[in-house]
Amino acid sequence: QKEVEQNSGPLSVPEGAIASLNCTYSDRVSQSFFWYRQYSGKSPELIMSIYSNGDKEDGRFTAQLNKASQYVSLLIRDSQPSDSATYLCAAIFGNEKLTFGTGTRLTIIP
Amino acid sequence: DAGVTQSPTHLIKTRGQQVTLRCSPKSGHDTVSWYQQALGQGPQFIFQYYEEEERQRGNFPDRFSGHQFPNYSSELNVNALLLGDSALYLCASSKQGVGETQYFGPGTRLLVL
């Protein structure tokens, strides 16, 4: 069974600090990885996609992919209260369906 | 540019009934995927439609069926509803291709009593 694993949290981070979210996956052939943000009662919203080893930055968000170690992470710099949400890691294994982790609940403390 | 739309937003049904949920993809997208998200869980893949055919299916019983229309919109049908079918049903659209990003609609919250 191809899986995506996340620490469910909750993760609490002071406002202005860096929030670090981690995700591991089971299948070495995975090529496409995504981070979604989901506010309570809402649908997932795409934050970042990453396909190559290394870092990808978009504003306050940086995704990091390490295929050798089979993990992908999301860093949120200068965390804001509006970043409080559940963050879903997802991967596409080969040509198959998008598989999600259970999500990490992040709370930014003012 | 309209994003992914879904209807209805909320629905209450009783056990044994049937339900139909609808989804219109984002402009320019031709592939629709459906997910079920239970409380506190990540979305679980139900199936994916492209060119009016079911291309992939997750681990869901035959009570879950779907359809895609020529305009790329899609329906999810669930027969013989169970209490355990209560969940947020999400539709995501994308362009056909390996690794294409999927964009989600607002979801339909289904409650089965």
Tab-separated table of C-alpha atoms in Angstrom:
chain	number	residue	atom	x	y	z
A	1	GLN	CA	0.000	0.000	0.000
A	2	LYS	CA	1.483	3.298	-1.070
A	3	GLU	CA	1.240	5.755	1.782
A	4	VAL	CA	1.887	9.293	2.854
A	5	GLU	CA	2.638	9.847	6.536
A	6	GLN	CA	2.321	13.059	8.502
A	7	ASN	CA	2.510	13.934	12.176
A	8	SER	CA	-1.065	14.856	13.040
A	9	GLY	CA	0.048	17.439	15.569
A	10	PRO	CA	-1.239	19.740	16.803
A	11	LEU	CA	1.819	21.873	16.185
A	12	SER	CA	1.930	25.215	17.973
A	13	VAL	CA	4.281	27.968	16.788
A	14	PRO	CA	4.636	31.560	18.063
A	15	GLU	CA	3.678	34.328	15.676
A	16	GLY	CA	6.669	35.431	13.614
A	17	ALA	CA	8.537	32.138	14.013
A	18	ILE	CA	9.204	29.445	11.407
A	19	ALA	CA	6.726	26.567	11.214
A	20	SER	CA	8.151	23.296	9.908
A	21	LEU	CA	5.850	20.582	8.619
A	22	ASN	CA	7.129	17.178	7.583
A	23	CYS	CA	5.875	14.323	5.461
A	24	THR	CA	7.274	10.950	4.432
A	25	TYR	CA	6.132	8.684	1.636
A	26	SER	CA	6.509	5.020	0.933
A	27	ASP	CA	7.133	4.754	-2.803
A	28	ARG	CA	10.483	5.658	-4.350
A	29	VAL	CA	8.956	6.197	-7.792
A	30	SER	CA	6.819	9.104	-6.601
A	31	GLN	CA	7.435	12.133	-8.802
A	32	SER	CA	4.887	14.746	-7.790
A	33	PHE	CA	4.283	16.220	-4.367
A	34	PHE	CA	1.851	18.813	-3.136
A	35	TRP	CA	1.077	20.803	-0.020
A	36	TYR	CA	-2.509	21.894	0.568
A	37	ARG	CA	-3.872	24.112	3.331
A	38	GLN	CA	-7.314	23.403	4.720
A	39	TYR	CA	-9.174	25.710	7.055
A	40	SER	CA	-11.786	24.165	9.311
A	41	GLY	CA	-14.942	23.379	7.354
A	42	LYS	CA	-13.386	24.405	4.036
A	43	SER	CA	-11.864	22.530	1.111
A	44	PRO	CA	-8.120	22.064	0.522
A	45	GLU	CA	-6.303	24.964	-1.123
A	46	LEU	CA	-3.074	24.377	-3.034
A	47	ILE	CA	-0.006	26.040	-1.525
A	48	MET	CA	2.905	24.448	-3.355
A	49	SER	CA	3.799	21.706	-5.786
A	50	ILE	CA	7.303	20.276	-6.034
A	51	TYR	CA	8.737	17.755	-8.440
A	52	SER	CA	12.539	17.985	-8.156
A	53	ASN	CA	14.976	17.470	-5.314
A	54	GLY	CA	15.850	20.616	-3.415
A	55	ASP	CA	13.982	23.710	-2.325
A	56	LYS	CA	11.176	25.645	-3.957
A	57	GLU	CA	10.223	29.017	-2.546
A	58	ASP	CA	7.005	30.995	-2.947
A	59	GLY	CA	6.695	34.022	-0.720
A	60	ARG	CA	6.794	32.923	2.923
A	61	PHE	CA	6.525	29.254	1.949
A	62	THR	CA	9.390	26.902	1.071
A	63	ALA	CA	8.883	23.287	0.051
A	64	GLN	CA	11.802	20.898	0.356
A	65	LEU	CA	12.023	17.523	-1.368
A	66	ASN	CA	14.536	14.767	-0.670
A	67	LYS	CA	13.788	11.763	-2.839
A	68	ALA	CA	16.652	9.662	-1.465
A	69	SER	CA	15.210	9.932	2.041
A	70	GLN	CA	11.610	9.949	0.796
A	71	TYR	CA	10.500	13.031	2.628
A	72	VAL	CA	9.021	16.364	1.738
A	73	SER	CA	8.666	19.327	4.064
A	74	LEU	CA	7.031	22.732	4.164
A	75	LEU	CA	8.517	25.718	5.946
A	76	ILE	CA	6.405	28.769	6.729
A	77	ARG	CA	8.460	31.828	7.602
A	78	ASP	CA	7.169	34.758	9.674
A	79	SER	CA	4.143	32.703	10.730
A	80	GLN	CA	0.873	34.610	10.993
A	81	PRO	CA	-2.326	33.742	12.880
A	82	SER	CA	-3.999	33.331	9.481
A	83	ASP	CA	-1.638	30.395	8.824
A	84	SER	CA	-3.471	28.400	11.502
A	85	ALA	CA	-4.993	25.513	9.565
A	86	THR	CA	-4.513	21.850	8.740
A	87	TYR	CA	-1.758	21.213	6.212
A	88	LEU	CA	-2.158	18.221	3.928
A	89	CYS	CA	0.751	16.564	2.192
A	90	ALA	CA	-0.084	14.643	-0.986
A	91	ALA	CA	1.795	12.595	-3.546
A	92	ILE	CA	1.098	11.051	-6.908
A	93	PHE	CA	2.614	7.589	-7.140
A	94	GLY	CA	3.558	6.873	-10.732
A	95	ASN	CA	0.510	7.558	-12.846
A	96	GLU	CA	-1.914	6.841	-10.068
A	97	LYS	CA	-4.232	8.788	-7.883
A	98	LEU	CA	-3.370	11.626	-5.540
A	99	THR	CA	-2.752	10.136	-2.093
A	100	PHE	CA	-3.052	12.326	0.993
A	101	GLY	CA	-1.634	12.135	4.470
A	102	THR	CA	-3.935	12.667	7.426
A	103	GLY	CA	-2.825	16.283	7.787
A	104	THR	CA	-0.976	18.278	10.443
A	105	ARG	CA	-2.957	20.796	12.464
A	106	LEU	CA	-0.945	24.005	12.883
A	107	THR	CA	-1.785	26.717	15.405
A	108	ILE	CA	0.018	30.069	15.355
A	109	ILE	CA	0.044	31.645	18.801
A	110	PRO	CA	-0.203	35.469	18.809
B	1	ASP	CA	-12.108	32.701	-14.443
B	2	ALA	CA	-14.455	30.502	-12.421
B	3	GLY	CA	-12.870	27.914	-10.228
B	4	VAL	CA	-14.251	24.492	-9.433
B	5	THR	CA	-17.884	24.615	-8.349
B	6	GLN	CA	-19.925	22.005	-6.515
B	7	SER	CA	-23.575	21.636	-5.598
B	8	PRO	CA	-25.278	21.378	-3.257
B	9	THR	CA	-23.164	22.745	-0.391
B	10	HIS	CA	-24.975	20.730	2.258
B	11	LEU	CA	-27.269	17.742	2.152
B	12	ILE	CA	-29.121	15.652	4.723
B	13	LYS	CA	-30.318	12.162	3.791
B	14	THR	CA	-31.523	9.082	5.632
B	15	ARG	CA	-30.092	5.586	5.491
B	16	GLY	CA	-30.957	3.684	2.338
B	17	GLN	CA	-31.563	6.775	0.233
B	18	GLN	CA	-29.637	7.759	-2.848
B	19	VAL	CA	-27.762	11.020	-3.459
B	20	THR	CA	-26.295	12.823	-6.472
B	21	LEU	CA	-23.563	15.425	-6.125
B	22	ARG	CA	-22.461	17.695	-8.943
B	23	CYS	CA	-19.203	19.306	-9.976
B	24	SER	CA	-18.116	21.736	-12.674
B	25	PRO	CA	-14.374	21.854	-13.321
B	26	LYS	CA	-12.154	24.884	-13.601
B	27	SER	CA	-12.050	26.442	-17.060
B	28	GLY	CA	-9.555	24.611	-19.277
B	29	HIS	CA	-9.578	21.443	-17.188
B	30	ASP	CA	-10.784	18.121	-18.568
B	31	THR	CA	-10.290	15.698	-15.677
B	32	VAL	CA	-12.426	15.408	-12.563
B	33	SER	CA	-11.551	13.445	-9.442
B	34	TRP	CA	-13.811	12.795	-6.457
B	35	TYR	CA	-12.697	12.413	-2.848
B	36	GLN	CA	-14.375	11.582	0.442
B	37	GLN	CA	-13.048	13.292	3.555
B	38	ALA	CA	-14.172	12.079	6.962
B	39	LEU	CA	-13.677	14.309	9.980
B	40	GLY	CA	-10.030	14.475	11.032
B	41	GLN	CA	-8.805	12.501	8.024
B	42	GLY	CA	-7.175	13.325	4.729
B	43	PRO	CA	-9.240	13.089	1.547
B	44	GLN	CA	-9.663	9.541	0.234
B	45	PHE	CA	-9.731	9.027	-3.547
B	46	ILE	CA	-13.007	7.661	-4.892
B	47	PHE	CA	-12.515	7.807	-8.666
B	48	GLN	CA	-11.349	9.922	-11.583
B	49	TYR	CA	-13.085	10.740	-14.858
B	50	TYR	CA	-11.550	11.748	-18.151
B	51	GLU	CA	-13.135	11.701	-21.605
B	52	GLU	CA	-16.405	10.623	-19.999
B	53	GLU	CA	-14.857	7.412	-18.681
B	54	GLU	CA	-13.826	6.256	-15.234
B	55	ARG	CA	-10.031	6.064	-15.484
B	56	GLN	CA	-9.036	5.144	-11.936
B	57	ARG	CA	-10.900	3.993	-8.878
B	58	GLY	CA	-10.076	3.915	-5.196
B	59	ASN	CA	-11.166	1.388	-2.615
B	60	PHE	CA	-14.863	2.248	-2.589
B	61	PRO	CA	-17.819	-0.108	-3.130
B	62	ASP	CA	-19.963	-0.187	-6.230
B	63	ARG	CA	-22.568	1.895	-4.396
B	64	PHE	CA	-20.389	4.808	-5.448
B	65	SER	CA	-20.713	5.581	-9.126
B	66	GLY	CA	-20.143	8.559	-11.330
B	67	HIS	CA	-20.499	10.152	-14.681
B	68	GLN	CA	-18.748	12.792	-16.735
B	69	PHE	CA	-20.554	14.854	-19.331
B	70	PRO	CA	-19.228	16.211	-22.658
B	71	ASN	CA	-18.724	19.638	-21.055
B	72	TYR	CA	-16.401	17.930	-18.495
B	73	SER	CA	-18.779	18.407	-15.567
B	74	SER	CA	-19.328	15.377	-13.391
B	75	GLU	CA	-21.727	13.718	-10.984
B	76	LEU	CA	-21.092	11.426	-8.040
B	77	ASN	CA	-23.924	9.062	-7.125
B	78	VAL	CA	-24.125	7.109	-3.906
B	79	ASN	CA	-26.816	4.436	-3.497
B	80	ALA	CA	-28.124	2.758	-0.365
B	81	LEU	CA	-26.610	5.363	1.920
B	82	LEU	CA	-25.013	4.247	5.179
B	83	LEU	CA	-24.351	6.313	8.286
B	84	GLY	CA	-20.644	5.949	7.506
B	85	ASP	CA	-21.109	7.810	4.218
B	86	SER	CA	-21.450	11.042	6.177
B	87	ALA	CA	-18.472	13.127	5.092
B	88	LEU	CA	-17.260	16.073	3.047
B	89	TYR	CA	-17.265	15.136	-0.633
B	90	LEU	CA	-14.678	16.981	-2.651
B	91	CYS	CA	-14.353	17.379	-6.364
B	92	ALA	CA	-10.998	18.302	-7.876
B	93	SER	CA	-10.265	19.245	-11.452
B	94	SER	CA	-7.052	19.118	-13.443
B	95	LYS	CA	-5.682	18.871	-16.936
B	96	GLN	CA	-5.013	15.323	-18.047
B	97	GLY	CA	-1.380	14.354	-17.600
B	98	VAL	CA	1.010	12.735	-15.167
B	99	GLY	CA	1.488	14.745	-12.007
B	100	GLU	CA	-0.917	17.510	-12.927
B	101	THR	CA	-2.025	19.748	-10.062
B	102	GLN	CA	-5.564	19.215	-8.834
B	103	TYR	CA	-7.684	22.142	-7.674
B	104	PHE	CA	-10.522	21.526	-5.274
B	105	GLY	CA	-14.055	22.812	-5.202
B	106	PRO	CA	-15.742	23.966	-1.976
B	107	GLY	CA	-17.141	20.501	-1.276
B	108	THR	CA	-20.536	19.064	-0.394
B	109	ARG	CA	-21.136	18.141	3.216
B	110	LEU	CA	-23.363	15.076	3.399
B	111	LEU	CA	-25.029	13.979	6.604
B	112	VAL	CA	-26.731	10.589	6.665
B	113	LEU	CA	-29.196	10.071	9.521
